[in-house]
Amino acid sequence: VADQALPRLAAALRPGGSLSILAIGSASTAAAQGYLVALRAALTAARPDLTLRLTIRAARGADAADGLRRLAAALAGGRYDLVLWQTGTVDAVRGARPDDLADTLEAGAEAVARHGASLVLIDPQFSHFLRANVDLEPYETVLRAVALRPDTALFPRTALMRDWADQDGIDPERAAGRQAERAAAARAQACVGAALAHFLLAAGPAEPAAAK
């Protein structure tokens, strides 16, 4: 559940409401079978009364600066209730300065606020390789700080995926064989999407109000 209130999202989740989502990010957001597929399915199943529109502006290898450009262009051309911004991984792998990431995300958050939408930041996927080779903590610190803004929250994808790997065995990197790896990756993405849907729905009514 989001620590911060998300009033614009909550308003869109009213019974019989309409929710327009803009998703910004890199590979996992752009993937045809990524977490957004499961997110859409879970939201539709939980709230069949909701009119849902999902716009994706993402590309493999996109860093935060690229995300900001895509965000600005999308906000200029449409109206959204919620922006999902999956970011931090590419910047960390490339060794970008955390201060630069902070400036970029603050600029994006300001743009989202002016647009009148809620913002949910999504932190990196858990990866044994990343944990062993990249210090993610400075970038996580930036994400947590930006998520303290009004109408903004952080979806803790890293922590969730780490727990699933440790407790439930959903761990593509340690799967035995290519087929098992693909299956584990698909399951992980499905779990992320379902968890994100639950996270978002917690901002508003869980189900339509009963008819009087």
PDB file of C-alpha atoms in Angstrom:
ATOM      1  CA  VAL A   1       0.000   0.000   0.000  1.00  0.00           C
ATOM      2  CA  ALA A   2       1.320   3.450  -0.889  1.00  0.00           C
ATOM      3  CA  ASP A   3       2.665   5.446   2.066  1.00  0.00           C
ATOM      4  CA  GLN A   4       1.631   8.684   0.386  1.00  0.00           C
ATOM      5  CA  ALA A   5      -1.901   9.715  -0.544  1.00  0.00           C
ATOM      6  CA  LEU A   6      -2.654   9.721  -4.279  1.00  0.00           C
ATOM      7  CA  PRO A   7      -5.715  11.985  -4.554  1.00  0.00           C
ATOM      8  CA  ARG A   8      -5.909  12.186  -8.360  1.00  0.00           C
ATOM      9  CA  LEU A   9      -5.731   8.419  -8.663  1.00  0.00           C
ATOM     10  CA  ALA A  10      -8.304   8.047  -5.878  1.00  0.00           C
ATOM     11  CA  ALA A  11     -10.695  10.355  -7.727  1.00  0.00           C
ATOM     12  CA  ALA A  12     -10.309   8.338 -10.935  1.00  0.00           C
ATOM     13  CA  LEU A  13     -11.044   5.121  -9.034  1.00  0.00           C
ATOM     14  CA  ARG A  14     -14.492   6.255  -7.985  1.00  0.00           C
ATOM     15  CA  PRO A  15     -17.275   3.776  -8.884  1.00  0.00           C
ATOM     16  CA  GLY A  16     -17.911   3.916 -12.627  1.00  0.00           C
ATOM     17  CA  GLY A  17     -14.881   6.138 -13.073  1.00  0.00           C
ATOM     18  CA  SER A  18     -12.305   6.429 -15.822  1.00  0.00           C
ATOM     19  CA  LEU A  19      -8.572   5.858 -15.291  1.00  0.00           C
ATOM     20  CA  SER A  20      -6.009   6.972 -17.858  1.00  0.00           C
ATOM     21  CA  ILE A  21      -2.481   5.705 -17.169  1.00  0.00           C
ATOM     22  CA  LEU A  22       0.770   6.805 -18.790  1.00  0.00           C
ATOM     23  CA  ALA A  23       3.638   4.318 -18.337  1.00  0.00           C
ATOM     24  CA  ILE A  24       7.205   5.570 -18.807  1.00  0.00           C
ATOM     25  CA  GLY A  25      10.241   3.292 -18.555  1.00  0.00           C
ATOM     26  CA  SER A  26      12.803   0.989 -20.089  1.00  0.00           C
ATOM     27  CA  ALA A  27      12.872  -2.698 -21.059  1.00  0.00           C
ATOM     28  CA  SER A  28      10.430  -4.203 -18.554  1.00  0.00           C
ATOM     29  CA  THR A  29       7.879  -1.473 -19.294  1.00  0.00           C
ATOM     30  CA  ALA A  30       8.305  -1.794 -23.051  1.00  0.00           C
ATOM     31  CA  ALA A  31       8.147  -5.614 -23.074  1.00  0.00           C
ATOM     32  CA  ALA A  32       5.178  -7.124 -24.894  1.00  0.00           C
ATOM     33  CA  GLN A  33       4.809  -9.663 -22.075  1.00  0.00           C
ATOM     34  CA  GLY A  34       5.975  -7.416 -19.242  1.00  0.00           C
ATOM     35  CA  TYR A  35       4.294  -6.448 -16.001  1.00  0.00           C
ATOM     36  CA  LEU A  36       1.880  -4.026 -17.689  1.00  0.00           C
ATOM     37  CA  VAL A  37      -0.012  -6.931 -19.274  1.00  0.00           C
ATOM     38  CA  ALA A  38      -0.728  -8.381 -15.831  1.00  0.00           C
ATOM     39  CA  LEU A  39      -1.467  -4.915 -14.441  1.00  0.00           C
ATOM     40  CA  ARG A  40      -4.159  -4.282 -17.048  1.00  0.00           C
ATOM     41  CA  ALA A  41      -5.690  -7.738 -16.505  1.00  0.00           C
ATOM     42  CA  ALA A  42      -5.736  -7.364 -12.712  1.00  0.00           C
ATOM     43  CA  LEU A  43      -7.266  -3.888 -12.801  1.00  0.00           C
ATOM     44  CA  THR A  44      -9.932  -5.005 -15.267  1.00  0.00           C
ATOM     45  CA  ALA A  45     -10.789  -8.069 -13.187  1.00  0.00           C
ATOM     46  CA  ALA A  46     -10.947  -6.143  -9.914  1.00  0.00           C
ATOM     47  CA  ARG A  47     -12.809  -3.134 -11.304  1.00  0.00           C
ATOM     48  CA  PRO A  48     -14.939  -4.080 -14.330  1.00  0.00           C
ATOM     49  CA  ASP A  49     -16.856  -0.810 -13.822  1.00  0.00           C
ATOM     50  CA  LEU A  50     -13.706   1.192 -14.545  1.00  0.00           C
ATOM     51  CA  THR A  51     -12.921   2.590 -17.992  1.00  0.00           C
ATOM     52  CA  LEU A  52      -9.195   1.965 -18.341  1.00  0.00           C
ATOM     53  CA  ARG A  53      -6.769   3.469 -20.838  1.00  0.00           C
ATOM     54  CA  LEU A  54      -3.070   2.572 -20.797  1.00  0.00           C
ATOM     55  CA  THR A  55      -0.493   4.471 -22.863  1.00  0.00           C
ATOM     56  CA  ILE A  56       3.089   3.152 -22.937  1.00  0.00           C
ATOM     57  CA  ARG A  57       6.099   5.303 -23.781  1.00  0.00           C
ATOM     58  CA  ALA A  58       9.124   3.133 -23.095  1.00  0.00           C
ATOM     59  CA  ALA A  59      12.186   1.636 -24.771  1.00  0.00           C
ATOM     60  CA  ARG A  60      14.957  -0.782 -23.892  1.00  0.00           C
ATOM     61  CA  GLY A  61      17.984   1.113 -22.586  1.00  0.00           C
ATOM     62  CA  ALA A  62      16.041   4.276 -21.771  1.00  0.00           C
ATOM     63  CA  ASP A  63      17.510   6.189 -18.842  1.00  0.00           C
ATOM     64  CA  ALA A  64      15.758   8.799 -16.699  1.00  0.00           C
ATOM     65  CA  ALA A  65      16.635  11.654 -19.053  1.00  0.00           C
ATOM     66  CA  ASP A  66      15.082   9.774 -21.963  1.00  0.00           C
ATOM     67  CA  GLY A  67      12.072   9.045 -19.774  1.00  0.00           C
ATOM     68  CA  LEU A  68      11.697  12.733 -18.997  1.00  0.00           C
ATOM     69  CA  ARG A  69      11.630  13.579 -22.711  1.00  0.00           C
ATOM     70  CA  ARG A  70       8.999  10.912 -23.373  1.00  0.00           C
ATOM     71  CA  LEU A  71       7.026  12.112 -20.363  1.00  0.00           C
ATOM     72  CA  ALA A  72       7.007  15.735 -21.495  1.00  0.00           C
ATOM     73  CA  ALA A  73       5.884  14.797 -25.005  1.00  0.00           C
ATOM     74  CA  ALA A  74       3.107  12.538 -23.739  1.00  0.00           C
ATOM     75  CA  LEU A  75       1.796  15.070 -21.213  1.00  0.00           C
ATOM     76  CA  ALA A  76       1.680  17.683 -23.949  1.00  0.00           C
ATOM     77  CA  GLY A  77      -0.483  15.461 -26.128  1.00  0.00           C
ATOM     78  CA  GLY A  78      -2.981  13.881 -23.738  1.00  0.00           C
ATOM     79  CA  ARG A  79      -4.655  13.887 -20.348  1.00  0.00           C
ATOM     80  CA  TYR A  80      -3.706  11.350 -17.681  1.00  0.00           C
ATOM     81  CA  ASP A  81      -4.812  10.561 -14.151  1.00  0.00           C
ATOM     82  CA  LEU A  82      -1.747   8.512 -13.258  1.00  0.00           C
ATOM     83  CA  VAL A  83       1.857   8.356 -14.427  1.00  0.00           C
ATOM     84  CA  LEU A  84       3.875   5.196 -13.760  1.00  0.00           C
ATOM     85  CA  TRP A  85       7.594   5.927 -14.093  1.00  0.00           C
ATOM     86  CA  GLN A  86       9.828   2.857 -13.985  1.00  0.00           C
ATOM     87  CA  THR A  87      13.368   4.159 -13.662  1.00  0.00           C
ATOM     88  CA  GLY A  88      16.764   3.960 -11.996  1.00  0.00           C
ATOM     89  CA  THR A  89      18.163   0.721 -13.410  1.00  0.00           C
ATOM     90  CA  VAL A  90      19.791   2.059 -16.573  1.00  0.00           C
ATOM     91  CA  ASP A  91      21.148   5.104 -14.732  1.00  0.00           C
ATOM     92  CA  ALA A  92      22.702   2.875 -12.054  1.00  0.00           C
ATOM     93  CA  VAL A  93      24.245   0.470 -14.578  1.00  0.00           C
ATOM     94  CA  ARG A  94      25.755   3.392 -16.506  1.00  0.00           C
ATOM     95  CA  GLY A  95      27.116   4.953 -13.318  1.00  0.00           C
ATOM     96  CA  ALA A  96      25.130   8.166 -13.675  1.00  0.00           C
ATOM     97  CA  ARG A  97      25.434  10.674 -10.852  1.00  0.00           C
ATOM     98  CA  PRO A  98      22.607  10.190  -8.331  1.00  0.00           C
ATOM     99  CA  ASP A  99      22.273  13.984  -8.158  1.00  0.00           C
ATOM    100  CA  ASP A 100      21.580  14.047 -11.891  1.00  0.00           C
ATOM    101  CA  LEU A 101      18.908  11.378 -11.437  1.00  0.00           C
ATOM    102  CA  ALA A 102      17.389  13.454  -8.635  1.00  0.00           C
ATOM    103  CA  ASP A 103      17.258  16.578 -10.801  1.00  0.00           C
ATOM    104  CA  THR A 104      15.662  14.653 -13.669  1.00  0.00           C
ATOM    105  CA  LEU A 105      13.036  12.986 -11.512  1.00  0.00           C
ATOM    106  CA  GLU A 106      12.213  16.248  -9.733  1.00  0.00           C
ATOM    107  CA  ALA A 107      11.679  17.920 -13.106  1.00  0.00           C
ATOM    108  CA  GLY A 108       9.420  15.074 -14.183  1.00  0.00           C
ATOM    109  CA  ALA A 109       7.495  15.120 -10.916  1.00  0.00           C
ATOM    110  CA  GLU A 110       6.923  18.862 -11.312  1.00  0.00           C
ATOM    111  CA  ALA A 111       5.583  18.282 -14.822  1.00  0.00           C
ATOM    112  CA  VAL A 112       3.226  15.563 -13.576  1.00  0.00           C
ATOM    113  CA  ALA A 113       2.013  17.819 -10.747  1.00  0.00           C
ATOM    114  CA  ARG A 114       1.290  20.655 -13.173  1.00  0.00           C
ATOM    115  CA  HIS A 115      -0.611  18.176 -15.332  1.00  0.00           C
ATOM    116  CA  GLY A 116      -2.764  17.264 -12.329  1.00  0.00           C
ATOM    117  CA  ALA A 117      -1.909  13.545 -12.266  1.00  0.00           C
ATOM    118  CA  SER A 118      -0.710  11.202  -9.555  1.00  0.00           C
ATOM    119  CA  LEU A 119       2.824   9.828  -9.919  1.00  0.00           C
ATOM    120  CA  VAL A 120       4.014   6.353  -8.934  1.00  0.00           C
ATOM    121  CA  LEU A 121       7.735   5.682  -9.286  1.00  0.00           C
ATOM    122  CA  ILE A 122       8.805   2.068  -9.833  1.00  0.00           C
ATOM    123  CA  ASP A 123      12.281   1.114  -8.663  1.00  0.00           C
ATOM    124  CA  PRO A 124      14.627  -1.446 -10.337  1.00  0.00           C
ATOM    125  CA  GLN A 125      13.902  -5.135 -10.709  1.00  0.00           C
ATOM    126  CA  PHE A 126      15.743  -7.340  -8.229  1.00  0.00           C
ATOM    127  CA  SER A 127      18.752  -9.008  -9.795  1.00  0.00           C
ATOM    128  CA  HIS A 128      21.582 -11.015  -8.252  1.00  0.00           C
ATOM    129  CA  PHE A 129      23.847  -9.636 -10.971  1.00  0.00           C
ATOM    130  CA  LEU A 130      22.910  -6.040 -10.215  1.00  0.00           C
ATOM    131  CA  ARG A 131      23.290  -6.560  -6.471  1.00  0.00           C
ATOM    132  CA  ALA A 132      26.770  -7.987  -6.997  1.00  0.00           C
ATOM    133  CA  ASN A 133      27.972  -5.395  -9.504  1.00  0.00           C
ATOM    134  CA  VAL A 134      26.101  -2.125  -8.945  1.00  0.00           C
ATOM    135  CA  ASP A 135      25.518  -0.058  -5.824  1.00  0.00           C
ATOM    136  CA  LEU A 136      21.823   0.677  -6.147  1.00  0.00           C
ATOM    137  CA  GLU A 137      21.372   2.311  -2.750  1.00  0.00           C
ATOM    138  CA  PRO A 138      22.195   5.912  -3.840  1.00  0.00           C
ATOM    139  CA  TYR A 139      19.628   5.608  -6.623  1.00  0.00           C
ATOM    140  CA  GLU A 140      17.041   4.059  -4.305  1.00  0.00           C
ATOM    141  CA  THR A 141      17.633   6.956  -1.916  1.00  0.00           C
ATOM    142  CA  VAL A 142      16.821   9.391  -4.727  1.00  0.00           C
ATOM    143  CA  LEU A 143      13.629   7.515  -5.615  1.00  0.00           C
ATOM    144  CA  ARG A 144      12.495   7.447  -1.985  1.00  0.00           C
ATOM    145  CA  ALA A 145      13.137  11.180  -1.630  1.00  0.00           C
ATOM    146  CA  VAL A 146      11.184  12.123  -4.768  1.00  0.00           C
ATOM    147  CA  ALA A 147       8.330   9.857  -3.654  1.00  0.00           C
ATOM    148  CA  LEU A 148       7.815  12.107  -0.614  1.00  0.00           C
ATOM    149  CA  ARG A 149       6.274  14.755  -2.851  1.00  0.00           C
ATOM    150  CA  PRO A 150       2.497  15.281  -2.682  1.00  0.00           C
ATOM    151  CA  ASP A 151       0.422  12.898  -4.816  1.00  0.00           C
ATOM    152  CA  THR A 152       3.516  10.740  -5.368  1.00  0.00           C
ATOM    153  CA  ALA A 153       4.460   7.251  -4.181  1.00  0.00           C
ATOM    154  CA  LEU A 154       7.128   4.585  -4.705  1.00  0.00           C
ATOM    155  CA  PHE A 155       6.190   1.035  -5.706  1.00  0.00           C
ATOM    156  CA  PRO A 156       8.915  -1.163  -4.095  1.00  0.00           C
ATOM    157  CA  ARG A 157       9.529  -3.590  -6.941  1.00  0.00           C
ATOM    158  CA  THR A 158      13.087  -4.387  -5.789  1.00  0.00           C
ATOM    159  CA  ALA A 159      12.024  -5.505  -2.319  1.00  0.00           C
ATOM    160  CA  LEU A 160       9.066  -7.522  -3.590  1.00  0.00           C
ATOM    161  CA  MET A 161      11.101  -9.387  -6.199  1.00  0.00           C
ATOM    162  CA  ARG A 162      13.900 -10.050  -3.701  1.00  0.00           C
ATOM    163  CA  ASP A 163      11.372 -11.548  -1.286  1.00  0.00           C
ATOM    164  CA  TRP A 164       9.838 -13.708  -4.023  1.00  0.00           C
ATOM    165  CA  ALA A 165      13.286 -14.978  -5.021  1.00  0.00           C
ATOM    166  CA  ASP A 166      14.207 -15.775  -1.416  1.00  0.00           C
ATOM    167  CA  GLN A 167      10.892 -17.187  -0.228  1.00  0.00           C
ATOM    168  CA  ASP A 168       8.930 -18.426  -3.241  1.00  0.00           C
ATOM    169  CA  GLY A 169      11.664 -19.417  -5.652  1.00  0.00           C
ATOM    170  CA  ILE A 170      10.580 -16.962  -8.377  1.00  0.00           C
ATOM    171  CA  ASP A 171      14.140 -16.396  -9.538  1.00  0.00           C
ATOM    172  CA  PRO A 172      14.863 -16.392 -13.304  1.00  0.00           C
ATOM    173  CA  GLU A 173      18.622 -16.022 -12.772  1.00  0.00           C
ATOM    174  CA  ARG A 174      18.788 -19.322 -10.898  1.00  0.00           C
ATOM    175  CA  ALA A 175      16.359 -21.301 -13.021  1.00  0.00           C
ATOM    176  CA  ALA A 176      17.623 -24.591 -14.452  1.00  0.00           C
ATOM    177  CA  GLY A 177      17.593 -24.238 -18.225  1.00  0.00           C
ATOM    178  CA  ARG A 178      16.335 -21.738 -20.754  1.00  0.00           C
ATOM    179  CA  GLN A 179      12.716 -22.859 -20.661  1.00  0.00           C
ATOM    180  CA  ALA A 180      12.587 -22.694 -16.870  1.00  0.00           C
ATOM    181  CA  GLU A 181      14.237 -19.271 -16.976  1.00  0.00           C
ATOM    182  CA  ARG A 182      11.596 -17.941 -19.382  1.00  0.00           C
ATOM    183  CA  ALA A 183       8.814 -19.397 -17.251  1.00  0.00           C
ATOM    184  CA  ALA A 184      10.240 -17.863 -14.073  1.00  0.00           C
ATOM    185  CA  ALA A 185      10.663 -14.489 -15.786  1.00  0.00           C
ATOM    186  CA  ALA A 186       7.065 -14.570 -17.014  1.00  0.00           C
ATOM    187  CA  ARG A 187       5.829 -15.500 -13.548  1.00  0.00           C
ATOM    188  CA  ALA A 188       7.868 -12.691 -11.985  1.00  0.00           C
ATOM    189  CA  GLN A 189       6.428 -10.119 -14.390  1.00  0.00           C
ATOM    190  CA  ALA A 190       2.895 -11.393 -13.746  1.00  0.00           C
ATOM    191  CA  CYS A 191       3.430 -11.095  -9.994  1.00  0.00           C
ATOM    192  CA  VAL A 192       4.795  -7.559 -10.362  1.00  0.00           C
ATOM    193  CA  GLY A 193       1.775  -6.518 -12.403  1.00  0.00           C
ATOM    194  CA  ALA A 194      -0.686  -8.042  -9.946  1.00  0.00           C
ATOM    195  CA  ALA A 195       1.086  -6.464  -6.972  1.00  0.00           C
ATOM    196  CA  LEU A 196       1.147  -3.084  -8.694  1.00  0.00           C
ATOM    197  CA  ALA A 197      -2.584  -3.325  -9.385  1.00  0.00           C
ATOM    198  CA  HIS A 198      -3.217  -4.037  -5.691  1.00  0.00           C
ATOM    199  CA  PHE A 199      -0.969  -1.106  -4.764  1.00  0.00           C
ATOM    200  CA  LEU A 200      -2.907   1.256  -7.032  1.00  0.00           C
ATOM    201  CA  LEU A 201      -6.363   0.040  -6.056  1.00  0.00           C
ATOM    202  CA  ALA A 202      -5.539   0.703  -2.410  1.00  0.00           C
ATOM    203  CA  ALA A 203      -5.689   4.412  -3.257  1.00  0.00           C
ATOM    204  CA  GLY A 204      -9.436   4.237  -3.883  1.00  0.00           C
ATOM    205  CA  PRO A 205     -12.500   2.030  -3.373  1.00  0.00           C
ATOM    206  CA  ALA A 206     -11.682  -1.636  -3.743  1.00  0.00           C
ATOM    207  CA  GLU A 207     -14.930  -2.309  -5.583  1.00  0.00           C
ATOM    208  CA  PRO A 208     -17.924  -0.370  -6.867  1.00  0.00           C
ATOM    209  CA  ALA A 209     -20.383   0.831  -4.270  1.00  0.00           C
ATOM    210  CA  ALA A 210     -23.433  -1.385  -3.922  1.00  0.00           C
ATOM    211  CA  ALA A 211     -26.531  -0.209  -5.772  1.00  0.00           C
ATOM    212  CA  LYS A 212     -29.101   1.483  -3.535  1.00  0.00           C
TER     213      LYS A 212
END
